[in-house]
Amino acid sequence: MKMKLIAAAVATLAAAPAFALNTSDTTAAINAGRVVYASGASAPTNIVWRGFASQCQTGTLDAYSAADLTAASKPGASAWGNFLAYSCKLKAGATGTAWDNQNVAFMHTVDGGSINSVYGMSSDTNQQVKFIVDALTNCAASGFNTTDSGLSVPIYEKCSTAKKKSHGGFSDVEKQMWSALFATNPPASLNIADIEVLGLAAGQAFGVAVSKPLYVALQTEQGLTATGCTGDSVTAACQPSITKRDYASIVNADPFSVTKVDWSFLLPTTGTGMPVNLCRRVDTSGTQASSNVYFMANPCAGYEDQLGKRFPATVADEIPGAFHVVEGSGTGDVKKCLSGNATYGTTASDFSIGVISAENNPTVPSSSTDSWRFVKLDGISIYDGAGNRANVLNGKYDFAFELALHTHPTLTPANSKALMTKVAEFLGDSSAPAIDGLYRVADAKGTRGGNACQPFAY
């Protein structure tokens, strides 16, 4: 009888459900060194979260945010902010390391953007980025669960943050796209040549975005209002178009370009005398690096005998009363600049333009702080309201770049690299959930072959 009872007890334990890790479990895993510190691009935040979750035992997953959440949402939503963390018990055989079947933590920071996948590994705290602190003592149960399909797990919020050395991370483009910045401001104790670049089988699309008044003016100029389109008509049929040359002329630093005077080059009827507002990202942004490559061949067209690249306009290139440049550290800054915001020197009636990554969707109807719109580029739309990737997949739209994972042979611990690599593989998995603006190379007709300087080709 005793043997039967013991056997029954063992069977009951074996069948017991796994439970989400709490702050104590997660802290213990971090203290034991079973932790990844990943920094870099914000666009793939949700799919990185899902990639981590794919390696976890069912029921053991939880999530952390430094933000004060007011409702349930999914990692990657703007409410979560830039500082996140996840923990779980890894599946047996998940990474092929000693971490398998163990509790682990994945500290994920997207503050400062893609370039911090490299700078974050610096020994200089001024170049490092913040992470949720290891102790998790200030984290509080939010009472909310994540809202991703099949991933409803507890969220801890209000976690404190502090500077920490990164293990590497994800980027919109590979390290070479910031060669000039690294030459003038190299990461401390870090040789850029040693950074390992893993090209991912997943990419990020971008779009040219404009203020709502400019959107309506372009619609009118191009005859779209006559067909019933309004400023809140954002279907592909109602989107006005600009050319690659148009935007390249605005965004470059040439002070003599006609685009630095007013909008008459695009809007001869309503653009005369209207100042041009350029709402761009800072140089360290992966979005800005992608814009530089696509519109100005910078740094790609760098030949010793004849430079083909152009340089982006900065605040230093402003022309008072005519050409106003705003450099924002985040996508939210560009949205506010386009929508009209006194902090950025723009108003809701201005004609403003910039680049926004395509996981973002315009707000319809407009709010007082969010009234921008995507336009077509050379007649092709990126915004379709249902994933924003269809024209990349069918080979018609090429303002898109393949993501990269940056690691270091000695600064990235082997087990951390193994887990990040597994997450990277998930990003390119066509069977994984789709994410707005992101696409899998296997599903697309074209690829850059992991080199941002190569043209999109079949």
mmCIF file of N, CA, C and O in Angstrom, residues 107-144:
data_model
loop_
_atom_site.group_PDB
_atom_site.id
_atom_site.type_symbol
_atom_site.label_atom_id
_atom_site.label_comp_id
_atom_site.label_asym_id
_atom_site.label_seq_id
_atom_site.Cartn_x
_atom_site.Cartn_y
_atom_site.Cartn_z
ATOM 1 N N MET A 107 16.742 40.264 -20.269
ATOM 2 C CA MET A 107 16.585 41.693 -20.021
ATOM 3 C C MET A 107 16.711 42.417 -21.361
ATOM 4 O O MET A 107 17.754 42.347 -22.017
ATOM 5 N N HIS A 108 15.656 43.093 -21.780
ATOM 6 C CA HIS A 108 15.602 43.658 -23.135
ATOM 7 C C HIS A 108 15.382 45.170 -23.067
ATOM 8 O O HIS A 108 14.376 45.637 -22.535
ATOM 9 N N THR A 109 16.335 45.913 -23.628
ATOM 10 C CA THR A 109 16.277 47.373 -23.652
ATOM 11 C C THR A 109 16.316 47.859 -25.093
ATOM 12 O O THR A 109 17.186 47.444 -25.861
ATOM 13 N N VAL A 110 15.372 48.740 -25.454
ATOM 14 C CA VAL A 110 15.357 49.297 -26.810
ATOM 15 C C VAL A 110 15.582 50.810 -26.765
ATOM 16 O O VAL A 110 15.363 51.504 -27.749
ATOM 17 N N ASP A 111 16.055 51.304 -25.635
ATOM 18 C CA ASP A 111 16.306 52.730 -25.486
ATOM 19 C C ASP A 111 17.476 53.161 -26.368
ATOM 20 O O ASP A 111 18.538 52.543 -26.344
ATOM 21 N N GLY A 112 17.284 54.212 -27.151
ATOM 22 C CA GLY A 112 18.365 54.713 -27.995
ATOM 23 C C GLY A 112 18.486 54.040 -29.342
ATOM 24 O O GLY A 112 19.254 54.479 -30.194
ATOM 25 N N GLY A 113 17.769 52.938 -29.563
ATOM 26 C CA GLY A 113 17.714 52.333 -30.876
ATOM 27 C C GLY A 113 18.831 51.381 -31.225
ATOM 28 O O GLY A 113 19.614 50.929 -30.386
ATOM 29 N N SER A 114 18.912 51.085 -32.516
ATOM 30 C CA SER A 114 19.751 50.006 -33.044
ATOM 31 C C SER A 114 21.222 50.118 -32.679
ATOM 32 O O SER A 114 21.879 49.113 -32.391
ATOM 33 N N ILE A 115 21.780 51.321 -32.717
ATOM 34 C CA ILE A 115 23.215 51.466 -32.518
ATOM 35 C C ILE A 115 23.648 50.978 -31.136
ATOM 36 O O ILE A 115 24.805 50.599 -30.932
ATOM 37 N N ASN A 116 22.703 50.947 -30.194
ATOM 38 C CA ASN A 116 23.054 50.491 -28.845
ATOM 39 C C ASN A 116 23.208 48.981 -28.753
ATOM 40 O O ASN A 116 23.611 48.468 -27.706
ATOM 41 N N SER A 117 22.929 48.278 -29.846
ATOM 42 C CA SER A 117 23.300 46.858 -29.883
ATOM 43 C C SER A 117 24.814 46.725 -29.889
ATOM 44 O O SER A 117 25.357 45.667 -29.549
ATOM 45 N N VAL A 118 25.522 47.813 -30.255
ATOM 46 C CA VAL A 118 26.986 47.852 -30.213
ATOM 47 C C VAL A 118 27.474 48.672 -29.024
ATOM 48 O O VAL A 118 28.226 48.180 -28.186
ATOM 49 N N TYR A 119 27.042 49.944 -28.925
ATOM 50 C CA TYR A 119 27.490 50.805 -27.829
ATOM 51 C C TYR A 119 27.168 50.205 -26.461
ATOM 52 O O TYR A 119 27.890 50.437 -25.488
ATOM 53 N N GLY A 120 26.098 49.450 -26.381
ATOM 54 C CA GLY A 120 25.716 48.865 -25.094
ATOM 55 C C GLY A 120 26.759 47.946 -24.508
ATOM 56 O O GLY A 120 26.804 47.726 -23.293
ATOM 57 N N MET A 121 27.643 47.403 -25.352
ATOM 58 C CA MET A 121 28.691 46.504 -24.878
ATOM 59 C C MET A 121 29.935 47.238 -24.395
ATOM 60 O O MET A 121 30.903 46.630 -23.957
ATOM 61 N N SER A 122 29.902 48.579 -24.460
ATOM 62 C CA SER A 122 31.048 49.389 -24.059
ATOM 63 C C SER A 122 31.317 49.280 -22.556
ATOM 64 O O SER A 122 30.411 49.032 -21.761
ATOM 65 N N SER A 123 32.566 49.523 -22.177
ATOM 66 C CA SER A 123 32.920 49.559 -20.752
ATOM 67 C C SER A 123 32.656 50.937 -20.150
ATOM 68 O O SER A 123 32.773 51.122 -18.935
ATOM 69 N N ASP A 124 32.303 51.902 -20.986
ATOM 70 C CA ASP A 124 32.031 53.273 -20.544
ATOM 71 C C ASP A 124 30.549 53.409 -20.206
ATOM 72 O O ASP A 124 29.690 53.220 -21.083
ATOM 73 N N THR A 125 30.243 53.737 -18.972
ATOM 74 C CA THR A 125 28.833 53.840 -18.568
ATOM 75 C C THR A 125 28.095 54.925 -19.334
ATOM 76 O O THR A 125 26.873 54.856 -19.480
ATOM 77 N N ASN A 126 28.807 55.922 -19.838
ATOM 78 C CA ASN A 126 28.160 56.961 -20.636
ATOM 79 C C ASN A 126 27.649 56.416 -21.961
ATOM 80 O O ASN A 126 26.703 56.963 -22.542
ATOM 81 N N GLN A 127 28.277 55.361 -22.450
ATOM 82 C CA GLN A 127 27.850 54.763 -23.713
ATOM 83 C C GLN A 127 26.886 53.594 -23.494
ATOM 84 O O GLN A 127 26.191 53.189 -24.444
ATOM 85 N N GLN A 128 26.841 53.069 -22.303
ATOM 86 C CA GLN A 128 25.944 51.960 -22.006
ATOM 87 C C GLN A 128 24.491 52.435 -21.912
ATOM 88 O O GLN A 128 24.216 53.635 -21.904
ATOM 89 N N VAL A 129 23.586 51.501 -21.849
ATOM 90 C CA VAL A 129 22.166 51.819 -21.759
ATOM 91 C C VAL A 129 21.580 51.213 -20.488
ATOM 92 O O VAL A 129 22.175 50.340 -19.846
ATOM 93 N N LYS A 130 20.408 51.688 -20.130
ATOM 94 C CA LYS A 130 19.747 51.207 -18.915
ATOM 95 C C LYS A 130 19.009 49.899 -19.167
ATOM 96 O O LYS A 130 18.480 49.659 -20.247
ATOM 97 N N PHE A 131 19.004 49.074 -18.131
ATOM 98 C CA PHE A 131 18.180 47.873 -18.093
ATOM 99 C C PHE A 131 17.363 47.888 -16.809
ATOM 100 O O PHE A 131 17.695 48.593 -15.858
ATOM 101 N N ILE A 132 16.309 47.102 -16.768
ATOM 102 C CA ILE A 132 15.630 46.858 -15.499
ATOM 103 C C ILE A 132 16.639 46.241 -14.542
ATOM 104 O O ILE A 132 17.381 45.331 -14.917
ATOM 105 N N VAL A 133 16.700 46.758 -13.323
ATOM 106 C CA VAL A 133 17.737 46.317 -12.392
ATOM 107 C C VAL A 133 17.537 44.859 -11.996
ATOM 108 O O VAL A 133 16.416 44.350 -11.909
ATOM 109 N N ASP A 134 18.671 44.194 -11.728
ATOM 110 C CA ASP A 134 18.660 42.757 -11.495
ATOM 111 C C ASP A 134 17.816 42.334 -10.298
ATOM 112 O O ASP A 134 17.192 41.271 -10.306
ATOM 113 N N ALA A 135 17.791 43.150 -9.240
ATOM 114 C CA ALA A 135 17.128 42.736 -8.004
ATOM 115 C C ALA A 135 15.615 42.684 -8.137
ATOM 116 O O ALA A 135 14.949 41.941 -7.401
ATOM 117 N N LEU A 136 15.044 43.469 -9.039
ATOM 118 C CA LEU A 136 13.590 43.492 -9.277
ATOM 119 C C LEU A 136 12.780 43.894 -8.048
ATOM 120 O O LEU A 136 11.566 43.665 -7.995
ATOM 121 N N THR A 137 13.448 44.514 -7.065
ATOM 122 C CA THR A 137 12.765 44.798 -5.796
ATOM 123 C C THR A 137 11.670 45.842 -5.934
ATOM 124 O O THR A 137 10.730 45.857 -5.128
ATOM 125 N N ASN A 138 11.790 46.716 -6.924
ATOM 126 C CA ASN A 138 10.765 47.747 -7.084
ATOM 127 C C ASN A 138 9.654 47.358 -8.047
ATOM 128 O O ASN A 138 8.723 48.125 -8.273
ATOM 129 N N CYS A 139 9.758 46.172 -8.630
ATOM 130 C CA CYS A 139 8.707 45.718 -9.541
ATOM 131 C C CYS A 139 7.451 45.364 -8.752
ATOM 132 O O CYS A 139 7.531 44.767 -7.676
ATOM 133 N N ALA A 140 6.301 45.726 -9.307
ATOM 134 C CA ALA A 140 5.024 45.448 -8.644
ATOM 135 C C ALA A 140 4.116 44.668 -9.584
ATOM 136 O O ALA A 140 4.152 44.862 -10.804
ATOM 137 N N ALA A 141 3.324 43.796 -9.029
ATOM 138 C CA ALA A 141 2.349 43.068 -9.838
ATOM 139 C C ALA A 141 1.350 44.073 -10.414
ATOM 140 O O ALA A 141 0.755 44.866 -9.680
ATOM 141 N N SER A 142 1.179 44.057 -11.724
ATOM 142 C CA SER A 142 0.308 45.047 -12.367
ATOM 143 C C SER A 142 -1.163 44.659 -12.297
ATOM 144 O O SER A 142 -2.041 45.510 -12.397
ATOM 145 N N GLY A 143 -1.423 43.364 -12.143
ATOM 146 C CA GLY A 143 -2.801 42.888 -12.212
ATOM 147 C C GLY A 143 -3.252 42.623 -13.640
ATOM 148 O O GLY A 143 -4.371 42.188 -13.874
ATOM 149 N N PHE A 144 -2.345 42.889 -14.612
ATOM 150 C CA PHE A 144 -2.660 42.666 -16.019
ATOM 151 C C PHE A 144 -1.849 41.494 -16.561
ATOM 152 O O PHE A 144 -0.783 41.167 -16.042
#
